[in-house]
mmCIF file of C-alpha atoms in Angstrom:
data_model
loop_
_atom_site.group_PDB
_atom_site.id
_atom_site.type_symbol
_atom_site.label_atom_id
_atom_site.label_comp_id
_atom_site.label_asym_id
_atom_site.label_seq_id
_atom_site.Cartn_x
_atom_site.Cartn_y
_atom_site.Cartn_z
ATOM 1 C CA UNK A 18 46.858 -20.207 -24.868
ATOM 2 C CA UNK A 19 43.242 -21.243 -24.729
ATOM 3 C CA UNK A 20 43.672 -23.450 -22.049
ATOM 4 C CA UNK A 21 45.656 -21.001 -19.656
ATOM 5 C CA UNK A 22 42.676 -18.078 -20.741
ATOM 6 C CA UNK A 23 40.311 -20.902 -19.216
ATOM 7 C CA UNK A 24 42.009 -21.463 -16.058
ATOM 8 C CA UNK A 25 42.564 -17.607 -15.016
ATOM 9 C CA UNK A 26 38.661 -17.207 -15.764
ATOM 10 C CA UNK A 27 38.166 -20.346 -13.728
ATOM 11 C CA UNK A 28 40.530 -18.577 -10.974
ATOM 12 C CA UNK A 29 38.871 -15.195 -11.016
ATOM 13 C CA UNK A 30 35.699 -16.545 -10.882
ATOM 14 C CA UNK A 31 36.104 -18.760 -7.993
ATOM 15 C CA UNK A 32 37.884 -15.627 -6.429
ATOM 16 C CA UNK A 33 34.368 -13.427 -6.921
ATOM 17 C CA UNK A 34 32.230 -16.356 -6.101
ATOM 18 C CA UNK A 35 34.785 -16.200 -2.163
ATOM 19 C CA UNK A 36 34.169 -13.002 -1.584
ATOM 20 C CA UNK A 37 30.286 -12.681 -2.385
ATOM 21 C CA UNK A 38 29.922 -15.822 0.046
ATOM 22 C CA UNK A 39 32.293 -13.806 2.530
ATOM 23 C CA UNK A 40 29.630 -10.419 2.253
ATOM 24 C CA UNK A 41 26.698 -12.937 2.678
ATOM 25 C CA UNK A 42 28.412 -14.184 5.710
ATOM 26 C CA UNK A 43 26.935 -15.407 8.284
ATOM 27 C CA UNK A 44 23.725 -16.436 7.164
ATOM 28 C CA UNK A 45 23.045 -19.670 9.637
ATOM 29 C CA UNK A 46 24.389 -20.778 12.919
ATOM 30 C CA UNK A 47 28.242 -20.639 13.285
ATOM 31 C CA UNK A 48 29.975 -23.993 15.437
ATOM 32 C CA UNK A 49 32.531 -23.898 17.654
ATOM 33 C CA UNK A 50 34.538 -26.836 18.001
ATOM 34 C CA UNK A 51 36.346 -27.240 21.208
ATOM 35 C CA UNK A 52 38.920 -29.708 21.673
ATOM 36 C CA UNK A 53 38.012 -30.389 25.570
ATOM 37 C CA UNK A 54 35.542 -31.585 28.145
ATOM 38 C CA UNK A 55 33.155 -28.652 29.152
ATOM 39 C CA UNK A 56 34.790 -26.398 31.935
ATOM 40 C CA UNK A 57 37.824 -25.800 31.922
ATOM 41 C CA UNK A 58 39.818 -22.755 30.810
ATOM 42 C CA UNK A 59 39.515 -23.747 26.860
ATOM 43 C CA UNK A 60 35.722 -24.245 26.964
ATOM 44 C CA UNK A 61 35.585 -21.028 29.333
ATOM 45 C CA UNK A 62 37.314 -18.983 26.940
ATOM 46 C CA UNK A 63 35.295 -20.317 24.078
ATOM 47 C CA UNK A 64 31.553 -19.665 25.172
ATOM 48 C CA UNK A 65 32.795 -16.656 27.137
ATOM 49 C CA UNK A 66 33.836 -15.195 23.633
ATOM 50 C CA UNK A 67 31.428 -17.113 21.378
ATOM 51 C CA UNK A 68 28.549 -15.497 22.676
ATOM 52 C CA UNK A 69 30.116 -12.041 22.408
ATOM 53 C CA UNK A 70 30.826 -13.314 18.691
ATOM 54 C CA UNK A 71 26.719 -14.716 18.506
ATOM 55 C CA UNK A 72 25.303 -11.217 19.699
ATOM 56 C CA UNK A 73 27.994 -9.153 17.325
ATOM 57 C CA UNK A 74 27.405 -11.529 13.771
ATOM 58 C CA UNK A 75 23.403 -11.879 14.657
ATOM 59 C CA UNK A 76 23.572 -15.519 14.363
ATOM 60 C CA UNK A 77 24.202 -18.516 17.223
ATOM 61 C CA UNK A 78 27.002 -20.255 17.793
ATOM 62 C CA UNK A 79 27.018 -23.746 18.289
ATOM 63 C CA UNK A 80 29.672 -25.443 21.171
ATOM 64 C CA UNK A 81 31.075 -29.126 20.264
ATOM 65 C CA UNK A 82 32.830 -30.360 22.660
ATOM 66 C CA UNK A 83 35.110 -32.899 21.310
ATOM 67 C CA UNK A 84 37.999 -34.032 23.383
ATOM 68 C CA UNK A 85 40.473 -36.761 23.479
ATOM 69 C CA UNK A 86 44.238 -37.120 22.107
ATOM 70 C CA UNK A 87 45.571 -33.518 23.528
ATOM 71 C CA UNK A 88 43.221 -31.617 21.731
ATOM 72 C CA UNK A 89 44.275 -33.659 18.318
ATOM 73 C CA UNK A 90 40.964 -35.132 17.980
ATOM 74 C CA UNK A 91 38.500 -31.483 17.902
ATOM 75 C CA UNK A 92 41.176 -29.665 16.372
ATOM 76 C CA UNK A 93 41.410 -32.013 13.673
ATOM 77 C CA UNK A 94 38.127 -31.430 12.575
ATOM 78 C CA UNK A 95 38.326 -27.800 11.993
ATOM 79 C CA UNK A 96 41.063 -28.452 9.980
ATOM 80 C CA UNK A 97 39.358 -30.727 7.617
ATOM 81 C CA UNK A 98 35.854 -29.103 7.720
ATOM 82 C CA UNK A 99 34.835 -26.646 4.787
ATOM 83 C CA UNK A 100 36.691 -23.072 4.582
ATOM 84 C CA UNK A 101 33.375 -21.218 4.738
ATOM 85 C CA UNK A 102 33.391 -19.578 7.916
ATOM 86 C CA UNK A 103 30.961 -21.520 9.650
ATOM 87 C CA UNK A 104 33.342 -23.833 11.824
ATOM 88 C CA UNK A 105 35.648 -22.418 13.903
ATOM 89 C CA UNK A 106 37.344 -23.889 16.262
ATOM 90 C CA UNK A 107 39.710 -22.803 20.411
ATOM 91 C CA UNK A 108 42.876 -24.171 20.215
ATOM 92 C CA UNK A 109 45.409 -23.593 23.783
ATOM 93 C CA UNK A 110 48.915 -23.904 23.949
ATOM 94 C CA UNK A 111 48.804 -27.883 23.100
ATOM 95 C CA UNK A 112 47.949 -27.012 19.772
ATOM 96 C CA UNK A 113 52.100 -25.663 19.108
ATOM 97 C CA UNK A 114 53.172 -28.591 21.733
ATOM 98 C CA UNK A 115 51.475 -31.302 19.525
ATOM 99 C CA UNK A 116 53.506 -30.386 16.450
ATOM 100 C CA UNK A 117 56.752 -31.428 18.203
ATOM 101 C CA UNK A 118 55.292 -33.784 20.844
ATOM 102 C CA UNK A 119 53.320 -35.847 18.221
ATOM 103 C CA UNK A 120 55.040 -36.543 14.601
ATOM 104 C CA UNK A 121 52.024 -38.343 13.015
ATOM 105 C CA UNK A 122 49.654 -35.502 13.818
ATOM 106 C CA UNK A 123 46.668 -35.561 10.949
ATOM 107 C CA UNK A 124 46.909 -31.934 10.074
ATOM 108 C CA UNK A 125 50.115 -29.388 10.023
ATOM 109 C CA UNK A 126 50.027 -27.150 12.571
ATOM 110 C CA UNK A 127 50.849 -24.037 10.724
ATOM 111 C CA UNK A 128 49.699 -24.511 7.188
ATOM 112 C CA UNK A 129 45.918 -25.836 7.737
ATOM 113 C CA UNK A 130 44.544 -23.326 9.980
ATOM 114 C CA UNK A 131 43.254 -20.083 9.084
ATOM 115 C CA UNK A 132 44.680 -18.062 12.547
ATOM 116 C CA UNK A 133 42.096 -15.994 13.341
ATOM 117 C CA UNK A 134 42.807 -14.187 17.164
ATOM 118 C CA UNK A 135 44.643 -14.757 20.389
ATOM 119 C CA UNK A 136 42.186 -14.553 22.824
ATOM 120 C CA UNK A 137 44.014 -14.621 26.179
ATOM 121 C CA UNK A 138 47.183 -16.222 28.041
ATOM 122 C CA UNK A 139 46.792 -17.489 31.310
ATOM 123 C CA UNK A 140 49.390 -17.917 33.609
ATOM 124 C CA UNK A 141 50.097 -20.601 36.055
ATOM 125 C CA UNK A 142 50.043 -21.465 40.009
ATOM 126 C CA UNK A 143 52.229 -24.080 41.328
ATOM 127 C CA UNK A 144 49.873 -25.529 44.730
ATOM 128 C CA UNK A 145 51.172 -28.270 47.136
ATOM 129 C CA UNK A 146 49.543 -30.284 49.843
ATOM 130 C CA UNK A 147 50.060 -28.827 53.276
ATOM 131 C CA UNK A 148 51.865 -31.566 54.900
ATOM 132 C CA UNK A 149 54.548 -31.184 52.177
ATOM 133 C CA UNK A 150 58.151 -29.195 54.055
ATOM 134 C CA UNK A 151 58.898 -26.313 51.359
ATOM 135 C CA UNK A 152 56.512 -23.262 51.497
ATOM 136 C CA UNK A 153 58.609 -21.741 48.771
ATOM 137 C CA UNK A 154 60.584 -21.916 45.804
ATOM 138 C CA UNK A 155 64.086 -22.113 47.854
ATOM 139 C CA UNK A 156 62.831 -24.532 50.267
ATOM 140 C CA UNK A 157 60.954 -26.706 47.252
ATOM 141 C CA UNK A 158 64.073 -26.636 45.731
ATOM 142 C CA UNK A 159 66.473 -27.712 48.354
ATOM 143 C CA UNK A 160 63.752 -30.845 49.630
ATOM 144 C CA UNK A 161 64.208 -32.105 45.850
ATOM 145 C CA UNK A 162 67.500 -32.151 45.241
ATOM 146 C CA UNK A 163 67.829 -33.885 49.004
ATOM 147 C CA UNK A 164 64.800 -36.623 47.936
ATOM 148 C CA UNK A 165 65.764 -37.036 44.149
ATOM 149 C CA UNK A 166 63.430 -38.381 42.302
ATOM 150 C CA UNK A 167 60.894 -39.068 45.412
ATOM 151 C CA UNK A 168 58.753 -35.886 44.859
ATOM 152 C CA UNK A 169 55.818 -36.104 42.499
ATOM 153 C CA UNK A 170 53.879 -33.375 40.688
ATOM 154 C CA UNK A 171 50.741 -33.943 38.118
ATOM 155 C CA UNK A 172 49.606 -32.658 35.333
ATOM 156 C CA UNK A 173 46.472 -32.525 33.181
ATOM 157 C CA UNK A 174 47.849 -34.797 31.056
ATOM 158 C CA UNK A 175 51.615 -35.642 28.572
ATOM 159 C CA UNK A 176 52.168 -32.401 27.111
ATOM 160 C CA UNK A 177 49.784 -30.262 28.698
ATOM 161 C CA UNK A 178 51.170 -26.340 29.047
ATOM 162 C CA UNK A 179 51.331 -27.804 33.293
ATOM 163 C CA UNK A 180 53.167 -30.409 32.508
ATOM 164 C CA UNK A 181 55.987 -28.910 30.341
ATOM 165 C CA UNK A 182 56.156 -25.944 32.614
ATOM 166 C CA UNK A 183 57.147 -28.018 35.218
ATOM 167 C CA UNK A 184 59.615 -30.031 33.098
ATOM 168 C CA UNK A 185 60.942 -26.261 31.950
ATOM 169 C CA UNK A 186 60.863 -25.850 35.827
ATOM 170 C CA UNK A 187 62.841 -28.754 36.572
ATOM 171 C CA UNK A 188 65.733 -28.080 34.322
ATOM 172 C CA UNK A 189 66.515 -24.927 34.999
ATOM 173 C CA UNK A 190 66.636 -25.723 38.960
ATOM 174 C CA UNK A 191 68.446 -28.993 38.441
ATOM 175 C CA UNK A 192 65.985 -31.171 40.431
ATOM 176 C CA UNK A 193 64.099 -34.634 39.450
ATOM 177 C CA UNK A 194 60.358 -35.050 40.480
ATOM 178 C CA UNK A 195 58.415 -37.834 39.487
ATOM 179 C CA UNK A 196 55.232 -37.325 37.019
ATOM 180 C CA UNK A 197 52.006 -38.568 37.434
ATOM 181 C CA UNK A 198 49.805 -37.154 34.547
ATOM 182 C CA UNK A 199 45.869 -37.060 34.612
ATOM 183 C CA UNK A 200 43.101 -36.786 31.871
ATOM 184 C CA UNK A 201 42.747 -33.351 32.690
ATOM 185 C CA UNK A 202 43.010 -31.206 35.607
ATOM 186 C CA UNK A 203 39.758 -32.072 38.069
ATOM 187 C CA UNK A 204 41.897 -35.527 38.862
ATOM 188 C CA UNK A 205 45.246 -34.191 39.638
ATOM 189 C CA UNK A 206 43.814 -31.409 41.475
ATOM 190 C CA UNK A 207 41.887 -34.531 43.559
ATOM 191 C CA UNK A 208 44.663 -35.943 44.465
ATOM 192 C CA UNK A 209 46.887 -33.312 45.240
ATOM 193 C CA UNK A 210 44.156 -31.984 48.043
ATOM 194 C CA UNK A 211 44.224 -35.574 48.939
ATOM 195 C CA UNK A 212 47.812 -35.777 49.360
ATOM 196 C CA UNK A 213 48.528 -38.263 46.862
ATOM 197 C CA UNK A 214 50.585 -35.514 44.591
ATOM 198 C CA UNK A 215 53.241 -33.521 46.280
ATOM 199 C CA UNK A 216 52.589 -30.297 43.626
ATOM 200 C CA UNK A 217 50.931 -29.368 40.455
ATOM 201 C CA UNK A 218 50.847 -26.580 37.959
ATOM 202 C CA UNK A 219 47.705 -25.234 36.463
ATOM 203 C CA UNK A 220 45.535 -22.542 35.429
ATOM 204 C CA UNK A 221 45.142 -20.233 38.761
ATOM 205 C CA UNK A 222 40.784 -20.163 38.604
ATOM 206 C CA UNK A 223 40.055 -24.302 39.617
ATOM 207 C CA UNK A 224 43.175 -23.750 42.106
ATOM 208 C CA UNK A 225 42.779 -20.586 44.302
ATOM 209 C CA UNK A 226 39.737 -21.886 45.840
ATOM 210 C CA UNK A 227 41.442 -24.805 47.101
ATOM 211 C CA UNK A 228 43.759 -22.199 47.936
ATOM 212 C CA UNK A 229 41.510 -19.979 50.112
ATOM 213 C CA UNK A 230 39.757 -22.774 51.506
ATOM 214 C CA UNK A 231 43.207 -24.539 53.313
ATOM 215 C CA UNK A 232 42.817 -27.462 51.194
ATOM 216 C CA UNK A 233 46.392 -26.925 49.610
ATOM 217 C CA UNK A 234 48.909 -24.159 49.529
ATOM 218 C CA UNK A 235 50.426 -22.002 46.835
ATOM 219 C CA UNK A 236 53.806 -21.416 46.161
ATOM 220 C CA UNK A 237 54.425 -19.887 43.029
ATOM 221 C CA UNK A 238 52.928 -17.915 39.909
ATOM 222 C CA UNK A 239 54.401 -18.170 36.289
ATOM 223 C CA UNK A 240 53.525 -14.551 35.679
ATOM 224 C CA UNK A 241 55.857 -11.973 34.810
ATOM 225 C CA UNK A 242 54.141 -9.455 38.143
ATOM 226 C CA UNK A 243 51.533 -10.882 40.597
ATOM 227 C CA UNK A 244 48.241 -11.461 39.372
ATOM 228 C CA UNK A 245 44.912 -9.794 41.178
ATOM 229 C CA UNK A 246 43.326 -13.061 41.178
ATOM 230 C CA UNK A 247 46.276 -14.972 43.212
ATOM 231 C CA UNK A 248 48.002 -11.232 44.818
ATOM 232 C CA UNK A 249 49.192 -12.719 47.508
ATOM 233 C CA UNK A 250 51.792 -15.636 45.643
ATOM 234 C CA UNK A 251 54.649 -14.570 44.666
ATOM 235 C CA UNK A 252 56.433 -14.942 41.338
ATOM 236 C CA UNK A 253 59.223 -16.985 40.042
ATOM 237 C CA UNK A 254 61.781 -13.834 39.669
ATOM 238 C CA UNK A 255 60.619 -12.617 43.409
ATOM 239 C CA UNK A 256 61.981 -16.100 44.757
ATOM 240 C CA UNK A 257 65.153 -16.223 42.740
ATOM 241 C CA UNK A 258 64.224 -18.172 39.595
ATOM 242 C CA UNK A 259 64.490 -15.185 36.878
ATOM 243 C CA UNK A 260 62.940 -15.115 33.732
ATOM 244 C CA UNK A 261 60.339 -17.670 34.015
ATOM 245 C CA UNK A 262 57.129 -16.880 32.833
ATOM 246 C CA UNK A 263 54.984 -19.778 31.566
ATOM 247 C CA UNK A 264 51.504 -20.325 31.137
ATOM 248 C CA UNK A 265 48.776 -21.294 28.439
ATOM 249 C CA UNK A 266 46.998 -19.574 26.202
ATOM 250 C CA UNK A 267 43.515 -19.575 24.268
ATOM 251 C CA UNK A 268 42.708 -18.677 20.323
ATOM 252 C CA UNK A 269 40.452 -18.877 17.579
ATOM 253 C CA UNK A 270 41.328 -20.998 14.786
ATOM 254 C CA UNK A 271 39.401 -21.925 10.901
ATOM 255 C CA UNK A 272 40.122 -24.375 8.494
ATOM 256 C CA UNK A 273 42.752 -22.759 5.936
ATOM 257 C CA UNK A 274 41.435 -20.665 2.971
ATOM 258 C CA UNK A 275 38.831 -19.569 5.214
ATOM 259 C CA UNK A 276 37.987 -16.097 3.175
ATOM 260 C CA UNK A 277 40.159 -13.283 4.953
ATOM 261 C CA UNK A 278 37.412 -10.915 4.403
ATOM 262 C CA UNK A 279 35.264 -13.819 6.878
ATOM 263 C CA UNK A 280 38.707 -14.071 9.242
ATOM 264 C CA UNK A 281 39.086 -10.503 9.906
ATOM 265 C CA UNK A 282 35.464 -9.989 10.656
ATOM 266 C CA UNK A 283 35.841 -12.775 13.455
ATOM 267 C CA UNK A 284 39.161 -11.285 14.759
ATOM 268 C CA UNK A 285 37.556 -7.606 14.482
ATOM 269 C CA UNK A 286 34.679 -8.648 16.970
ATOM 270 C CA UNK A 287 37.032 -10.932 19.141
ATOM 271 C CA UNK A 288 39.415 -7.943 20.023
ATOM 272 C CA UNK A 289 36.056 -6.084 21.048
ATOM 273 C CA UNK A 290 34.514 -8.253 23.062
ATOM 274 C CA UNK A 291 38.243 -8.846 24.973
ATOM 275 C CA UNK A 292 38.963 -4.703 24.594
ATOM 276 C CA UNK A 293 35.220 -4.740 27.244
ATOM 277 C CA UNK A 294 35.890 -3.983 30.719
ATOM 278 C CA UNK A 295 33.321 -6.211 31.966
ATOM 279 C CA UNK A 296 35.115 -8.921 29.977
ATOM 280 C CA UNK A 297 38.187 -8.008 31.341
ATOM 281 C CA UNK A 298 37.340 -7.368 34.604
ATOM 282 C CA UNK A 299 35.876 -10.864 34.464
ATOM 283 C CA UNK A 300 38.623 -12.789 32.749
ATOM 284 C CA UNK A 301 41.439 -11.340 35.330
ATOM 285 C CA UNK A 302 39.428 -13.086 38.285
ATOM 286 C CA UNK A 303 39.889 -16.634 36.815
ATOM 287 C CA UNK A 304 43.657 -15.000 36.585
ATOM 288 C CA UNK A 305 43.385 -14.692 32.701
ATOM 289 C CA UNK A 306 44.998 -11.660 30.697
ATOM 290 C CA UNK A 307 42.800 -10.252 27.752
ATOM 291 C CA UNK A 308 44.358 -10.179 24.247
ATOM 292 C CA UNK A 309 42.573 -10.048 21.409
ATOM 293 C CA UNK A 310 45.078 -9.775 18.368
ATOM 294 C CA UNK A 311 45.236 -9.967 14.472
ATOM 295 C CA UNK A 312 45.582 -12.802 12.558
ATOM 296 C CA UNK A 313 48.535 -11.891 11.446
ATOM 297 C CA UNK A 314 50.124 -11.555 15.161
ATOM 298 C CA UNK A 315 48.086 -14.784 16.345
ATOM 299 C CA UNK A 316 50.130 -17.404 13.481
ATOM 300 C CA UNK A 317 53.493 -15.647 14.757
ATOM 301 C CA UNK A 318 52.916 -16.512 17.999
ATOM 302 C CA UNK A 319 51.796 -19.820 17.361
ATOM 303 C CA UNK A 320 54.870 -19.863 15.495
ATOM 304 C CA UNK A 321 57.117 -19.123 18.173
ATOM 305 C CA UNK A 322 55.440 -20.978 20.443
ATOM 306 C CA UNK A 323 56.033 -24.147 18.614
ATOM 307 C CA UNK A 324 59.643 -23.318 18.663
ATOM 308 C CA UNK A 325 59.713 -22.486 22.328
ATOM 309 C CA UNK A 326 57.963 -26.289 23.489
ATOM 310 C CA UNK A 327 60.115 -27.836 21.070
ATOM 311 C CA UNK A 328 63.183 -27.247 23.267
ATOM 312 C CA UNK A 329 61.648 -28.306 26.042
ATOM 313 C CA UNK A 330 60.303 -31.841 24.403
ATOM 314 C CA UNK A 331 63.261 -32.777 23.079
ATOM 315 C CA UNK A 332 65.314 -31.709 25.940
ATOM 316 C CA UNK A 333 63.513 -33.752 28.031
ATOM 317 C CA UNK A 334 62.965 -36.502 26.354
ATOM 318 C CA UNK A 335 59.214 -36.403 26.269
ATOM 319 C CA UNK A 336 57.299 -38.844 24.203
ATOM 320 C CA UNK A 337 53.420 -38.852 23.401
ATOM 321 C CA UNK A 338 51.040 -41.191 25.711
ATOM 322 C CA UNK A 339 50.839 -44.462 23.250
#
């Protein structure tokens, strides 16, 4: 009896000692791990929203990029750092692919993260090279299934949100195209303008100035309605492909046991800095939708999106770069 007294004063003691550190909170610089090279949509979304975060908590927050493996490598050290609020991490839709795409992954996917907020989705734009015959979905269509197999299309890389869209793309039309995936998206988009890639899928803000400038041509968005940033590409369901909408996404992420007084104050001034017109105004001309969401919603749609790529991996028979 003495022994069980001892432990529930243990337990409610460590319990007060959590939430005096969460009221204390923050009381030094915050870091920000991001698990990719500087410039792209992840590390966009995280400064673009860290500093909003900085100004709001009245302390700075520190960017680490650390890339490599999918995203397994950064993400994998928010999930092993201490639950004390200051590391957080941006995790994008490879974070639910990894959990069926890689079986030896070094954390669990749902159960050691603290899901803080959804920041935004981002659909994407398929683009082509100019010299290739299909300036549509219909006509795309029709030159792969006449060529199997001797179309290619890139990717940023095994697993990426391009290339499973593509591979969600590809079943559902019945055609075969050939991958060629990259180490991130500033290669495959290279070689597409070059002509060395028949078509790629990606984030619409690195592709619609290629776009504008002639360099390649788009032929589809994954959106559910045309996007302001790309309004004159049509979607899937205008060209007779219904109910495809794909894309990637961007959210906040701590270790688990991260105090939920610490994780609501994070998602509280997340979903302000997204709820900004500015911020939306300048998210949705990179072609990226605002969220901002509650923990809560953020680890169910995780959740489901885990479920979603994990029909698509195994469908296809995709295995993890060795």
């Amino acid at each position: 009896m003495g022994l069980y007294r001892g432990f529930a004063a243990l337990v409610i003691a460590l319990a007060f000692a959590g939430s005096a550190c969460a009221q204390g909170w923050p009381t030094k610089p915050i870091r920000m791990i991001v698990p990719y090279t500087p410039g792209g949509y992840t590390d966009f979304m995280a400064r673009a929203v860290g500093q909003k975060l900085s100004e709001a908590l009245g302390q700075p927050i520190i960017f680490e990029n650390k890339p490599g493996a999918n995203a397994i490598i950064g993400t994998d050290v928010v999930a092993k750092a201490p639950p004390d609020g200051y590391t957080i991490g941006t995790v994008i839709a490879a974070h639910a692919v990894n959990a069926t795409l890689n079986p030896k992954l070094p954390y669990d996917t749902l159960k050691d993260f603290s899901y803080v907020s959804l920041m935004s989705v981002a659909p994407l734009l398929m683009i082509a090279h100019p010299s290739l015959p299909a300036n549509n979905m219909k006509e795309l269509i029709a030159l792969a299934k006449a060529k199997p197999g001797e179309l290619n299309f890139a990717s940023s890389g095994v697993g990426a949100a391009a290339h499973l869209t593509m591979e969600m793309f590809k079943s559902r039309t019945g055609i075969t195209m050939q991958h060629v995936p990259y180490k991130g998206t500033a290669g495959a988009l290279q070689d597409t303008v070059g002509g060395r890639i028949n078509v790629m899928f990606d984030v619409v803000g690195p592709l619609m100035p290629q776009v504008r400038s002639g360099n390649v041509k788009a032929l589809v968005v994954t959106a559910k309605d045309r996007i302001p940033a790309a309004a004159e590409v049509p979607t899937m369901a205008e060209q007779g492909v219904p109910d495809f909408i794909s894309g990637t996404w961007a959210g906040i992420v701590a270790p688990a046991g991260t105090p939920k007084e610490i994780v609501d104050r994070i998602a509280s001034e997340a979903k302000k800095a997204l709820a900004d017109p500015a911020m939306k105004d300048r998210l949705a001309e990179q072609g990226i939708v605002a969220v901002g969401n509650t923990p809560d919603e953020f680890r169910a749609f995780v959740a489901e999106d885990v479920a979603r790529w994990a029909t698509v991996i195994k469908d296809a028979g995709i295995k993890a770069e060795p």
